[in-house]
Tab-separated table of N, CA and C in Angstrom:
chain	number	residue	atom	x	y	z
A	3	HIS	N	19.675	-10.023	-2.722
A	3	HIS	CA	18.829	-10.386	-3.842
A	3	HIS	C	18.826	-9.278	-4.887
A	4	ILE	N	18.987	-9.665	-6.105
A	4	ILE	CA	18.871	-8.711	-7.206
A	4	ILE	C	17.480	-8.887	-7.804
A	5	PRO	N	16.709	-7.785	-7.899
A	5	PRO	CA	15.353	-7.923	-8.443
A	5	PRO	C	15.374	-8.433	-9.876
A	6	VAL	N	14.444	-9.334	-10.174
A	6	VAL	CA	14.339	-9.869	-11.515
A	6	VAL	C	13.366	-9.025	-12.335
A	7	ARG	N	12.497	-8.351	-11.638
A	7	ARG	CA	11.464	-7.581	-12.302
A	7	ARG	C	11.164	-6.335	-11.462
A	8	ILE	N	11.003	-5.220	-12.112
A	8	ILE	CA	10.671	-3.991	-11.406
A	8	ILE	C	9.181	-3.741	-11.543
A	9	ILE	N	8.531	-3.509	-10.416
A	9	ILE	CA	7.104	-3.195	-10.414
A	9	ILE	C	6.967	-1.798	-9.835
A	10	PRO	N	6.745	-0.794	-10.694
A	10	PRO	CA	6.656	0.572	-10.178
A	10	PRO	C	5.368	0.788	-9.396
A	11	VAL	N	5.496	1.413	-8.242
A	11	VAL	CA	4.335	1.731	-7.409
A	11	VAL	C	4.544	3.107	-6.808
A	12	GLY	N	3.520	3.593	-6.140
A	12	GLY	CA	3.642	4.831	-5.386
A	12	GLY	C	3.628	6.073	-6.255
A	13	ASN	N	3.783	7.206	-5.598
A	13	ASN	CA	3.779	8.498	-6.237
A	13	ASN	C	5.132	8.671	-6.938
A	14	PRO	N	5.254	9.091	-8.185
A	14	PRO	CA	4.231	9.644	-9.061
A	14	PRO	C	3.543	8.603	-9.939
A	15	ASN	N	3.994	7.354	-9.887
A	15	ASN	CA	3.364	6.320	-10.711
A	15	ASN	C	1.867	6.223	-10.440
A	16	PHE	N	1.488	6.428	-9.192
A	16	PHE	CA	0.081	6.381	-8.805
A	16	PHE	C	-0.741	7.369	-9.628
A	17	TYR	N	-0.304	8.614	-9.674
A	17	TYR	CA	-1.060	9.633	-10.392
A	17	TYR	C	-1.029	9.402	-11.897
A	18	LYS	N	0.067	8.876	-12.391
A	18	LYS	CA	0.203	8.629	-13.819
A	18	LYS	C	-0.726	7.508	-14.276
A	19	ASN	N	-0.878	6.486	-13.455
A	19	ASN	CA	-1.613	5.297	-13.868
A	19	ASN	C	-2.978	5.116	-13.221
A	20	ALA	N	-3.364	6.025	-12.354
A	20	ALA	CA	-4.671	5.881	-11.706
A	20	ALA	C	-5.741	5.758	-12.781
A	21	SER	N	-6.541	4.753	-12.635
A	21	SER	CA	-7.556	4.429	-13.623
A	21	SER	C	-8.748	5.373	-13.519
A	22	THR	N	-9.428	5.491	-14.621
A	22	THR	CA	-10.652	6.293	-14.639
A	22	THR	C	-11.890	5.403	-14.594
A	23	LYS	N	-11.709	4.124	-14.335
A	23	LYS	CA	-12.863	3.230	-14.241
A	23	LYS	C	-13.750	3.633	-13.077
A	24	LYS	N	-15.026	3.380	-13.208
A	24	LYS	CA	-16.010	3.760	-12.189
A	24	LYS	C	-16.035	2.735	-11.054
A	25	GLU	N	-16.268	3.263	-9.854
A	25	GLU	CA	-16.399	2.408	-8.678
A	25	GLU	C	-17.678	1.589	-8.786
A	26	ILE	N	-17.582	0.330	-8.409
A	26	ILE	CA	-18.734	-0.566	-8.393
A	26	ILE	C	-19.162	-0.741	-6.942
A	27	LYS	N	-20.365	-0.273	-6.634
A	27	LYS	CA	-20.876	-0.290	-5.255
A	27	LYS	C	-20.810	-1.703	-4.675
A	28	GLY	N	-20.213	-1.797	-3.503
A	28	GLY	CA	-20.145	-3.071	-2.797
A	28	GLY	C	-18.984	-3.968	-3.174
A	29	ARG	N	-18.227	-3.624	-4.215
A	29	ARG	CA	-17.117	-4.488	-4.631
A	29	ARG	C	-15.991	-4.437	-3.614
A	30	ILE	N	-15.478	-5.610	-3.305
A	30	ILE	CA	-14.349	-5.764	-2.380
A	30	ILE	C	-13.133	-6.234	-3.173
A	31	LEU	N	-12.020	-5.566	-2.991
A	31	LEU	CA	-10.747	-6.015	-3.537
A	31	LEU	C	-9.898	-6.496	-2.377
A	32	ILE	N	-9.472	-7.748	-2.452
A	32	ILE	CA	-8.541	-8.288	-1.459
A	32	ILE	C	-7.188	-8.430	-2.147
A	33	ALA	N	-6.207	-7.652	-1.695
A	33	ALA	CA	-4.856	-7.691	-2.249
A	33	ALA	C	-4.024	-8.622	-1.370
A	34	LEU	N	-3.669	-9.752	-1.927
A	34	LEU	CA	-2.947	-10.776	-1.169
A	34	LEU	C	-1.461	-10.454	-1.090
A	35	SER	N	-0.885	-10.814	0.050
A	35	SER	CA	0.566	-10.724	0.162
A	35	SER	C	1.125	-12.135	0.270
A	36	SER	N	1.105	-12.726	1.443
A	36	SER	CA	1.649	-14.085	1.541
A	36	SER	C	0.712	-15.035	2.279
A	37	ASP	N	0.371	-14.727	3.514
A	37	ASP	CA	-0.494	-15.616	4.288
A	37	ASP	C	-1.920	-15.500	3.777
A	38	THR	N	-2.549	-16.637	3.523
A	38	THR	CA	-3.896	-16.617	2.955
A	38	THR	C	-4.958	-17.209	3.868
A	39	SER	N	-4.573	-17.857	4.941
A	39	SER	CA	-5.539	-18.607	5.761
A	39	SER	C	-6.666	-17.728	6.284
A	40	TYR	N	-6.357	-16.548	6.786
A	40	TYR	CA	-7.420	-15.698	7.314
A	40	TYR	C	-8.323	-15.163	6.221
A	41	TRP	N	-7.809	-14.984	4.996
A	41	TRP	CA	-8.660	-14.517	3.890
A	41	TRP	C	-9.648	-15.588	3.466
A	42	VAL	N	-9.211	-16.832	3.447
A	42	VAL	CA	-10.118	-17.928	3.091
A	42	VAL	C	-11.266	-17.977	4.091
A	43	GLU	N	-10.952	-17.883	5.360
A	43	GLU	CA	-11.982	-17.898	6.407
A	43	GLU	C	-12.911	-16.687	6.279
A	44	PHE	N	-12.346	-15.515	6.026
A	44	PHE	CA	-13.144	-14.305	5.851
A	44	PHE	C	-14.141	-14.479	4.696
A	45	ILE	N	-13.659	-14.979	3.568
A	45	ILE	CA	-14.524	-15.134	2.393
A	45	ILE	C	-15.628	-16.154	2.658
A	46	ARG	N	-15.293	-17.237	3.320
A	46	ARG	CA	-16.335	-18.230	3.682
A	46	ARG	C	-17.425	-17.573	4.525
A	47	ASP	N	-17.028	-16.809	5.527
A	47	ASP	CA	-18.004	-16.125	6.389
A	47	ASP	C	-18.812	-15.100	5.602
A	48	TYR	N	-18.146	-14.373	4.718
A	48	TYR	CA	-18.825	-13.357	3.920
A	48	TYR	C	-19.891	-14.011	3.030
A	49	ILE	N	-19.524	-15.090	2.358
A	49	ILE	CA	-20.456	-15.797	1.470
A	49	ILE	C	-21.660	-16.319	2.243
A	50	SER	N	-21.420	-16.874	3.412
A	50	SER	CA	-22.532	-17.450	4.180
A	50	SER	C	-23.487	-16.379	4.703
A	51	ASP	N	-23.041	-15.127	4.755
A	51	ASP	CA	-23.852	-14.041	5.310
A	51	ASP	C	-24.454	-13.120	4.248
A	52	ASN	N	-24.091	-13.295	2.979
A	52	ASN	CA	-24.537	-12.382	1.923
A	52	ASN	C	-25.087	-13.142	0.725
A	53	ASN	N	-26.222	-12.677	0.221
A	53	ASN	CA	-26.822	-13.298	-0.959
A	53	ASN	C	-26.037	-12.981	-2.223
A	54	GLU	N	-25.599	-11.747	-2.337
A	54	GLU	CA	-24.822	-11.341	-3.499
A	54	GLU	C	-23.387	-11.065	-3.075
A	55	VAL	N	-22.463	-11.534	-3.888
A	55	VAL	CA	-21.041	-11.411	-3.578
A	55	VAL	C	-20.346	-10.737	-4.754
A	56	ASP	N	-19.448	-9.803	-4.470
A	56	ASP	CA	-18.630	-9.169	-5.503
A	56	ASP	C	-17.240	-8.944	-4.910
A	57	ILE	N	-16.411	-9.974	-5.044
A	57	ILE	CA	-15.069	-9.947	-4.453
A	57	ILE	C	-14.041	-10.249	-5.542
A	58	VAL	N	-13.029	-9.407	-5.621
A	58	VAL	CA	-11.885	-9.656	-6.492
A	58	VAL	C	-10.715	-9.990	-5.579
A	59	ILE	N	-10.122	-11.141	-5.794
A	59	ILE	CA	-8.962	-11.576	-5.009
A	59	ILE	C	-7.757	-11.466	-5.933
A	60	LYS	N	-6.871	-10.524	-5.619
A	60	LYS	CA	-5.733	-10.224	-6.492
A	60	LYS	C	-4.444	-10.611	-5.794
A	61	SER	N	-3.689	-11.480	-6.452
A	61	SER	CA	-2.389	-11.866	-5.896
A	61	SER	C	-1.348	-10.822	-6.276
A	62	HIS	N	-0.303	-10.780	-5.491
A	62	HIS	CA	0.860	-9.980	-5.858
A	62	HIS	C	1.411	-10.582	-7.153
A	63	PRO	N	1.901	-9.757	-8.083
A	63	PRO	CA	2.361	-10.300	-9.363
A	63	PRO	C	3.506	-11.311	-9.264
A	64	LEU	N	4.247	-11.295	-8.166
A	64	LEU	CA	5.371	-12.225	-8.044
A	64	LEU	C	5.053	-13.466	-7.211
A	65	ILE	N	3.846	-13.546	-6.654
A	65	ILE	CA	3.481	-14.734	-5.867
A	65	ILE	C	2.082	-15.229	-6.257
A	66	THR	N	1.902	-15.451	-7.540
A	66	THR	CA	0.588	-15.846	-8.056
A	66	THR	C	0.164	-17.244	-7.622
A	67	GLU	N	1.118	-18.064	-7.234
A	67	GLU	CA	0.796	-19.443	-6.833
A	67	GLU	C	-0.123	-19.506	-5.612
A	68	ILE	N	-0.191	-18.434	-4.827
A	68	ILE	CA	-1.049	-18.469	-3.633
A	68	ILE	C	-2.537	-18.471	-3.986
A	69	LEU	N	-2.870	-18.166	-5.236
A	69	LEU	CA	-4.288	-18.203	-5.628
A	69	LEU	C	-4.861	-19.616	-5.549
A	70	LYS	N	-3.996	-20.623	-5.584
A	70	LYS	CA	-4.489	-22.014	-5.474
A	70	LYS	C	-5.191	-22.251	-4.138
A	71	ASP	N	-4.848	-21.459	-3.129
A	71	ASP	CA	-5.502	-21.585	-1.825
A	71	ASP	C	-6.980	-21.196	-1.887
A	72	PHE	N	-7.385	-20.563	-2.987
A	72	PHE	CA	-8.761	-20.079	-3.135
A	72	PHE	C	-9.551	-20.884	-4.164
A	73	ASP	N	-9.035	-22.047	-4.551
A	73	ASP	CA	-9.704	-22.882	-5.563
A	73	ASP	C	-11.156	-23.195	-5.214
A	74	GLU	N	-11.474	-23.316	-3.941
A	74	GLU	CA	-12.842	-23.653	-3.546
A	74	GLU	C	-13.847	-22.574	-3.973
A	75	PHE	N	-13.364	-21.375	-4.303
A	75	PHE	CA	-14.246	-20.275	-4.687
A	75	PHE	C	-14.354	-20.088	-6.202
A	76	ASN	N	-13.654	-20.939	-6.975
A	76	ASN	CA	-13.632	-20.793	-8.431
A	76	ASN	C	-15.010	-20.789	-9.071
A	77	GLU	N	-15.904	-21.575	-8.582
A	77	GLU	CA	-17.220	-21.724	-9.204
A	77	GLU	C	-18.283	-20.808	-8.599
A	78	ILE	N	-17.918	-19.959	-7.684
A	78	ILE	CA	-18.903	-19.110	-7.020
A	78	ILE	C	-19.057	-17.809	-7.805
A	79	LYS	N	-20.292	-17.557	-8.226
A	79	LYS	CA	-20.589	-16.338	-8.982
A	79	LYS	C	-20.275	-15.118	-8.107
A	80	GLY	N	-19.555	-14.175	-8.693
A	80	GLY	CA	-19.233	-12.948	-7.982
A	80	GLY	C	-17.866	-12.949	-7.325
A	81	ILE	N	-17.119	-14.046	-7.478
A	81	ILE	CA	-15.748	-14.072	-6.958
A	81	ILE	C	-14.800	-14.259	-8.140
A	82	GLU	N	-13.853	-13.347	-8.240
A	82	GLU	CA	-12.898	-13.377	-9.336
A	82	GLU	C	-11.489	-13.487	-8.761
A	83	LEU	N	-10.741	-14.481	-9.225
A	83	LEU	CA	-9.350	-14.663	-8.818
A	83	LEU	C	-8.467	-14.136	-9.942
A	84	VAL	N	-7.601	-13.166	-9.626
A	84	VAL	CA	-6.772	-12.574	-10.674
A	84	VAL	C	-5.307	-12.501	-10.250
A	85	SER	N	-4.445	-12.755	-11.225
A	85	SER	CA	-3.011	-12.655	-10.969
A	85	SER	C	-2.380	-11.594	-11.857
A	86	LYS	N	-3.086	-11.172	-12.880
A	86	LYS	CA	-2.553	-10.181	-13.825
A	86	LYS	C	-3.498	-8.999	-13.895
A	87	GLY	N	-3.052	-7.986	-14.579
A	87	GLY	CA	-3.898	-6.812	-14.773
A	87	GLY	C	-3.396	-5.627	-13.976
A	88	ASN	N	-3.895	-4.476	-14.340
A	88	ASN	CA	-3.483	-3.226	-13.728
A	88	ASN	C	-4.155	-3.069	-12.365
A	89	ILE	N	-3.369	-3.019	-11.322
A	89	ILE	CA	-3.915	-2.901	-9.964
A	89	ILE	C	-4.754	-1.635	-9.828
A	90	TYR	N	-4.407	-0.600	-10.565
A	90	TYR	CA	-5.155	0.652	-10.475
A	90	TYR	C	-6.574	0.509	-11.037
A	91	ASP	N	-6.757	-0.353	-12.020
A	91	ASP	CA	-8.111	-0.638	-12.508
A	91	ASP	C	-8.929	-1.315	-11.411
A	92	TYR	N	-8.323	-2.294	-10.765
A	92	TYR	CA	-9.019	-3.009	-9.684
A	92	TYR	C	-9.315	-2.069	-8.515
A	93	LEU	N	-8.369	-1.207	-8.191
A	93	LEU	CA	-8.584	-0.241	-7.114
A	93	LEU	C	-9.719	0.721	-7.456
A	94	SER	N	-9.734	1.199	-8.681
A	94	SER	CA	-10.769	2.159	-9.083
A	94	SER	C	-12.166	1.557	-8.978
A	95	GLU	N	-12.294	0.295	-9.315
A	95	GLU	CA	-13.606	-0.346	-9.305
A	95	GLU	C	-14.063	-0.768	-7.915
A	96	ALA	N	-13.143	-0.891	-6.986
A	96	ALA	CA	-13.485	-1.382	-5.647
A	96	ALA	C	-14.052	-0.266	-4.770
A	97	GLU	N	-15.049	-0.619	-3.974
A	97	GLU	CA	-15.516	0.294	-2.933
A	97	GLU	C	-14.711	0.075	-1.658
A	98	TYR	N	-14.378	-1.203	-1.404
A	98	TYR	CA	-13.619	-1.589	-0.211
A	98	TYR	C	-12.332	-2.284	-0.653
A	99	VAL	N	-11.225	-1.951	0.004
A	99	VAL	CA	-9.940	-2.565	-0.298
A	99	VAL	C	-9.379	-3.148	0.983
A	100	MET	N	-8.943	-4.407	0.896
A	100	MET	CA	-8.459	-5.123	2.073
A	100	MET	C	-7.103	-5.747	1.789
A	101	SER	N	-6.252	-5.728	2.799
A	101	SER	CA	-4.976	-6.427	2.730
A	101	SER	C	-4.403	-6.466	4.136
A	102	ASP	N	-3.197	-7.017	4.241
A	102	ASP	CA	-2.546	-7.027	5.542
A	102	ASP	C	-1.349	-6.090	5.568
A	103	LYS	N	-0.523	-6.117	4.522
A	103	LYS	CA	0.685	-5.291	4.558
A	103	LYS	C	1.111	-4.804	3.173
A	104	SER	N	0.209	-4.674	2.272
A	104	SER	CA	0.521	-4.291	0.904
A	104	SER	C	0.535	-2.773	0.724
A	105	THR	N	1.380	-2.293	-0.203
A	105	THR	CA	1.359	-0.880	-0.556
A	105	THR	C	0.024	-0.489	-1.178
A	106	VAL	N	-0.724	-1.470	-1.636
A	106	VAL	CA	-2.061	-1.217	-2.179
A	106	VAL	C	-2.927	-0.486	-1.145
A	107	LEU	N	-2.696	-0.749	0.127
A	107	LEU	CA	-3.464	-0.079	1.181
A	107	LEU	C	-3.268	1.433	1.131
A	108	LEU	N	-2.024	1.870	0.961
A	108	LEU	CA	-1.749	3.308	0.882
A	108	LEU	C	-2.348	3.905	-0.386
A	109	GLU	N	-2.234	3.187	-1.477
A	109	GLU	CA	-2.773	3.693	-2.739
A	109	GLU	C	-4.298	3.785	-2.678
A	110	ALA	N	-4.928	2.791	-2.087
A	110	ALA	CA	-6.388	2.815	-1.939
A	110	ALA	C	-6.819	3.956	-1.030
A	111	TYR	N	-6.080	4.149	0.034
A	111	TYR	CA	-6.362	5.243	0.962
A	111	TYR	C	-6.303	6.583	0.229
A	112	CYS	N	-5.309	6.727	-0.623
A	112	CYS	CA	-5.151	7.977	-1.367
A	112	CYS	C	-6.198	8.139	-2.458
A	113	MET	N	-6.862	7.062	-2.819
A	113	MET	CA	-7.986	7.132	-3.755
A	113	MET	C	-9.294	7.321	-2.990
A	114	LYS	N	-9.174	7.494	-1.672
A	114	LYS	CA	-10.305	7.690	-0.768
A	114	LYS	C	-11.247	6.484	-0.745
A	115	LYS	N	-10.672	5.314	-0.901
A	115	LYS	CA	-11.438	4.073	-0.756
A	115	LYS	C	-11.571	3.759	0.729
A	116	THR	N	-12.537	2.936	1.050
A	116	THR	CA	-12.641	2.456	2.422
A	116	THR	C	-11.664	1.291	2.547
A	117	VAL	N	-10.667	1.469	3.392
A	117	VAL	CA	-9.555	0.527	3.519
A	117	VAL	C	-9.705	-0.289	4.797
A	118	PHE	N	-9.496	-1.590	4.652
A	118	PHE	CA	-9.511	-2.504	5.793
A	118	PHE	C	-8.166	-3.203	5.868
A	119	VAL	N	-7.562	-3.138	7.044
A	119	VAL	CA	-6.254	-3.743	7.274
A	119	VAL	C	-6.453	-4.932	8.198
A	120	TYR	N	-6.079	-6.121	7.706
A	120	TYR	CA	-6.155	-7.283	8.579
A	120	TYR	C	-5.172	-7.067	9.722
A	121	ASP	N	-5.653	-7.152	10.943
A	121	ASP	CA	-4.897	-6.789	12.135
A	121	ASP	C	-3.946	-7.900	12.561
A	122	CYS	N	-2.859	-8.046	11.809
A	122	CYS	CA	-1.829	-9.034	12.148
A	122	CYS	C	-0.567	-8.294	12.597
A	123	GLU	N	0.389	-9.012	13.102
A	123	GLU	CA	1.612	-8.387	13.614
A	123	GLU	C	2.351	-7.586	12.541
A	124	GLN	N	2.448	-8.149	11.338
A	124	GLN	CA	3.166	-7.446	10.274
A	124	GLN	C	2.484	-6.127	9.928
A	125	ALA	N	1.165	-6.117	9.891
A	125	ALA	CA	0.432	-4.884	9.585
A	125	ALA	C	0.670	-3.842	10.669
A	126	LYS	N	0.708	-4.292	11.917
A	126	LYS	CA	0.955	-3.357	13.022
A	126	LYS	C	2.311	-2.681	12.880
A	127	GLU	N	3.268	-3.412	12.323
A	127	GLU	CA	4.619	-2.886	12.183
A	127	GLU	C	4.780	-1.945	10.993
A	128	VAL	N	4.014	-2.156	9.918
A	128	VAL	CA	4.305	-1.428	8.683
A	128	VAL	C	3.208	-0.496	8.171
A	129	VAL	N	1.976	-0.700	8.556
A	129	VAL	CA	0.895	0.143	8.037
A	129	VAL	C	0.573	1.225	9.071
A	130	PRO	N	0.700	2.489	8.686
A	130	PRO	CA	0.396	3.560	9.649
A	130	PRO	C	-1.001	3.391	10.241
A	131	ASN	N	-1.134	3.627	11.535
A	131	ASN	CA	-2.412	3.445	12.225
A	131	ASN	C	-3.545	4.260	11.622
A	132	GLU	N	-3.211	5.392	11.039
A	132	GLU	CA	-4.234	6.265	10.475
A	132	GLU	C	-4.822	5.740	9.171
A	133	VAL	N	-4.166	4.757	8.566
A	133	VAL	CA	-4.625	4.221	7.288
A	133	VAL	C	-5.576	3.053	7.527
A	134	GLY	N	-6.825	3.264	7.230
A	134	GLY	CA	-7.800	2.195	7.234
A	134	GLY	C	-8.327	1.779	8.596
A	135	PHE	N	-9.254	0.825	8.523
A	135	PHE	CA	-9.879	0.241	9.704
A	135	PHE	C	-9.241	-1.120	9.956
A	136	ARG	N	-8.905	-1.389	11.205
A	136	ARG	CA	-8.326	-2.687	11.562
A	136	ARG	C	-9.450	-3.669	11.867
A	137	PHE	N	-9.262	-4.919	11.419
A	137	PHE	CA	-10.242	-5.960	11.702
A	137	PHE	C	-9.535	-7.309	11.807
A	138	LYS	N	-10.162	-8.219	12.518
A	138	LYS	CA	-9.631	-9.580	12.638
A	138	LYS	C	-10.609	-10.625	12.103
A	139	THR	N	-11.897	-10.322	12.171
A	139	THR	CA	-12.902	-11.304	11.775
A	139	THR	C	-13.919	-10.661	10.839
A	140	TYR	N	-14.722	-11.512	10.222
A	140	TYR	CA	-15.800	-11.006	9.388
A	140	TYR	C	-16.764	-10.155	10.211
A	141	ASP	N	-17.035	-10.563	11.438
A	141	ASP	CA	-17.932	-9.785	12.299
A	141	ASP	C	-17.377	-8.380	12.558
A	142	ASP	N	-16.054	-8.270	12.743
A	142	ASP	CA	-15.422	-6.945	12.892
A	142	ASP	C	-15.675	-6.109	11.640
A	143	PHE	N	-15.440	-6.713	10.482
A	143	PHE	CA	-15.642	-6.032	9.203
A	143	PHE	C	-17.086	-5.552	9.069
A	144	LYS	N	-18.019	-6.433	9.362
A	144	LYS	CA	-19.446	-6.112	9.243
A	144	LYS	C	-19.815	-4.948	10.167
A	145	SER	N	-19.312	-4.942	11.380
A	145	SER	CA	-19.585	-3.847	12.317
A	145	SER	C	-19.043	-2.520	11.795
A	146	ILE	N	-17.858	-2.564	11.231
A	146	ILE	CA	-17.259	-1.340	10.695
A	146	ILE	C	-18.072	-0.834	9.507
A	147	ILE	N	-18.468	-1.734	8.627
A	147	ILE	CA	-19.287	-1.345	7.472
A	147	ILE	C	-20.572	-0.670	7.957
A	148	ASP	N	-21.214	-1.268	8.933
A	148	ASP	CA	-22.456	-0.699	9.464
A	148	ASP	C	-22.247	0.684	10.067
A	149	SER	N	-21.079	0.912	10.661
A	149	SER	CA	-20.826	2.198	11.327
A	149	SER	C	-20.266	3.268	10.383
A	150	THR	N	-19.944	2.894	9.141
A	150	THR	CA	-19.353	3.863	8.209
A	150	THR	C	-20.225	4.089	6.979
A	151	LYS	N	-21.505	3.869	7.100
A	151	LYS	CA	-22.396	4.017	5.943
A	151	LYS	C	-22.370	5.424	5.352
A	152	ASP	N	-22.001	6.419	6.147
A	152	ASP	CA	-21.970	7.797	5.661
A	152	ASP	C	-20.588	8.203	5.152
A	153	GLY	N	-19.721	7.253	4.892
A	153	GLY	CA	-18.395	7.559	4.361
A	153	GLY	C	-17.293	7.071	5.271
A	154	ASN	N	-16.083	7.061	4.722
A	154	ASN	CA	-14.941	6.528	5.463
A	154	ASN	C	-14.132	7.594	6.179
A	155	GLY	N	-14.494	8.857	5.999
A	155	GLY	CA	-13.816	9.925	6.730
A	155	GLY	C	-12.474	10.349	6.179
A	156	VAL	N	-12.046	9.803	5.041
A	156	VAL	CA	-10.768	10.188	4.460
A	156	VAL	C	-10.938	11.535	3.775
A	157	THR	N	-10.111	12.493	4.163
A	157	THR	CA	-10.193	13.839	3.591
A	157	THR	C	-9.018	14.079	2.644
A	158	GLU	N	-9.128	15.127	1.880
A	158	GLU	CA	-8.037	15.513	0.981
A	158	GLU	C	-6.767	15.811	1.774
A	159	GLU	N	-6.918	16.388	2.944
A	159	GLU	CA	-5.760	16.682	3.790
A	159	GLU	C	-5.070	15.383	4.242
A	160	ASP	N	-5.871	14.364	4.557
A	160	ASP	CA	-5.296	13.068	4.931
A	160	ASP	C	-4.458	12.506	3.791
A	161	VAL	N	-5.019	12.555	2.596
A	161	VAL	CA	-4.326	12.027	1.421
A	161	VAL	C	-3.019	12.777	1.205
A	162	LYS	N	-3.069	14.087	1.264
A	162	LYS	CA	-1.852	14.876	1.047
A	162	LYS	C	-0.806	14.569	2.106
A	163	PHE	N	-1.236	14.429	3.354
A	163	PHE	CA	-0.288	14.149	4.426
A	163	PHE	C	0.412	12.814	4.204
A	164	PHE	N	-0.356	11.785	3.896
A	164	PHE	CA	0.250	10.461	3.786
A	164	PHE	C	0.879	10.174	2.448
A	165	PHE	N	0.409	10.802	1.404
A	165	PHE	CA	0.923	10.415	0.096
A	165	PHE	C	1.819	11.471	-0.514
A	166	ASP	N	1.404	12.708	-0.497
A	166	ASP	CA	2.212	13.740	-1.130
A	166	ASP	C	3.467	14.049	-0.331
A	167	SER	N	3.335	14.186	0.984
A	167	SER	CA	4.503	14.601	1.760
A	167	SER	C	5.323	13.426	2.289
A	168	ASN	N	4.698	12.335	2.628
A	168	ASN	CA	5.419	11.227	3.272
A	168	ASN	C	5.436	9.944	2.456
A	169	TRP	N	5.134	10.001	1.199
A	169	TRP	CA	4.972	8.763	0.461
A	169	TRP	C	6.224	7.887	0.489
A	170	GLU	N	7.409	8.497	0.434
A	170	GLU	CA	8.625	7.695	0.405
A	170	GLU	C	8.828	6.918	1.708
A	171	SER	N	8.658	7.582	2.835
A	171	SER	CA	8.877	6.892	4.111
A	171	SER	C	7.778	5.865	4.371
A	172	ASN	N	6.534	6.173	4.019
A	172	ASN	CA	5.448	5.203	4.197
A	172	ASN	C	5.667	3.980	3.326
A	173	TYR	N	6.079	4.201	2.084
A	173	TYR	CA	6.338	3.094	1.179
A	173	TYR	C	7.507	2.241	1.680
A	174	CYS	N	8.589	2.900	2.078
A	174	CYS	CA	9.768	2.164	2.580
A	174	CYS	C	9.423	1.360	3.824
A	175	GLN	N	8.589	1.900	4.673
A	175	GLN	CA	8.203	1.187	5.886
A	175	GLN	C	7.462	-0.111	5.542
A	176	ILE	N	6.609	-0.058	4.529
A	176	ILE	CA	5.843	-1.254	4.146
A	176	ILE	C	6.716	-2.302	3.480
A	177	ILE	N	7.662	-1.895	2.626
A	177	ILE	CA	8.429	-2.899	1.882
A	177	ILE	C	9.600	-3.483	2.672
A	178	GLN	N	9.932	-2.913	3.826
A	178	GLN	CA	11.045	-3.459	4.613
A	178	GLN	C	10.702	-4.801	5.185
């Protein structure tokens, strides 16, 4: 396959384009890759358990058609479906970042966001175990949130280890 479009990611693009937007407390960014069924179920559970919702569902720029799977959430206040825009703006505003196998997970980790990795087979193969919290259900997510109220434990040394020194191999592992 010859790429039709180049989407620059990773270091040094990360540092060049990292947004200065302020984090919005409680905002969740879900970065979609391909499978959406577990995200739809997660969002349904989240909505039924929370009075206020602030979720941004962002599709990969080359697979925007998957947003149709989330049509049932179009009219719900606090849920935004986006296919365009600077991912770094969305990352900066999010307190929590979720995905299964996206490079967004590494970038969010390096921004010291609280990262949640949907615990599927592909994530096990490509996302380093040290990056983020693994979860399968909304209840798993809720338990982790309750246990991390004092921070996510990501240190500057963690960021340097995964992004400054190993960014190429971590990125290549995810995109393979």
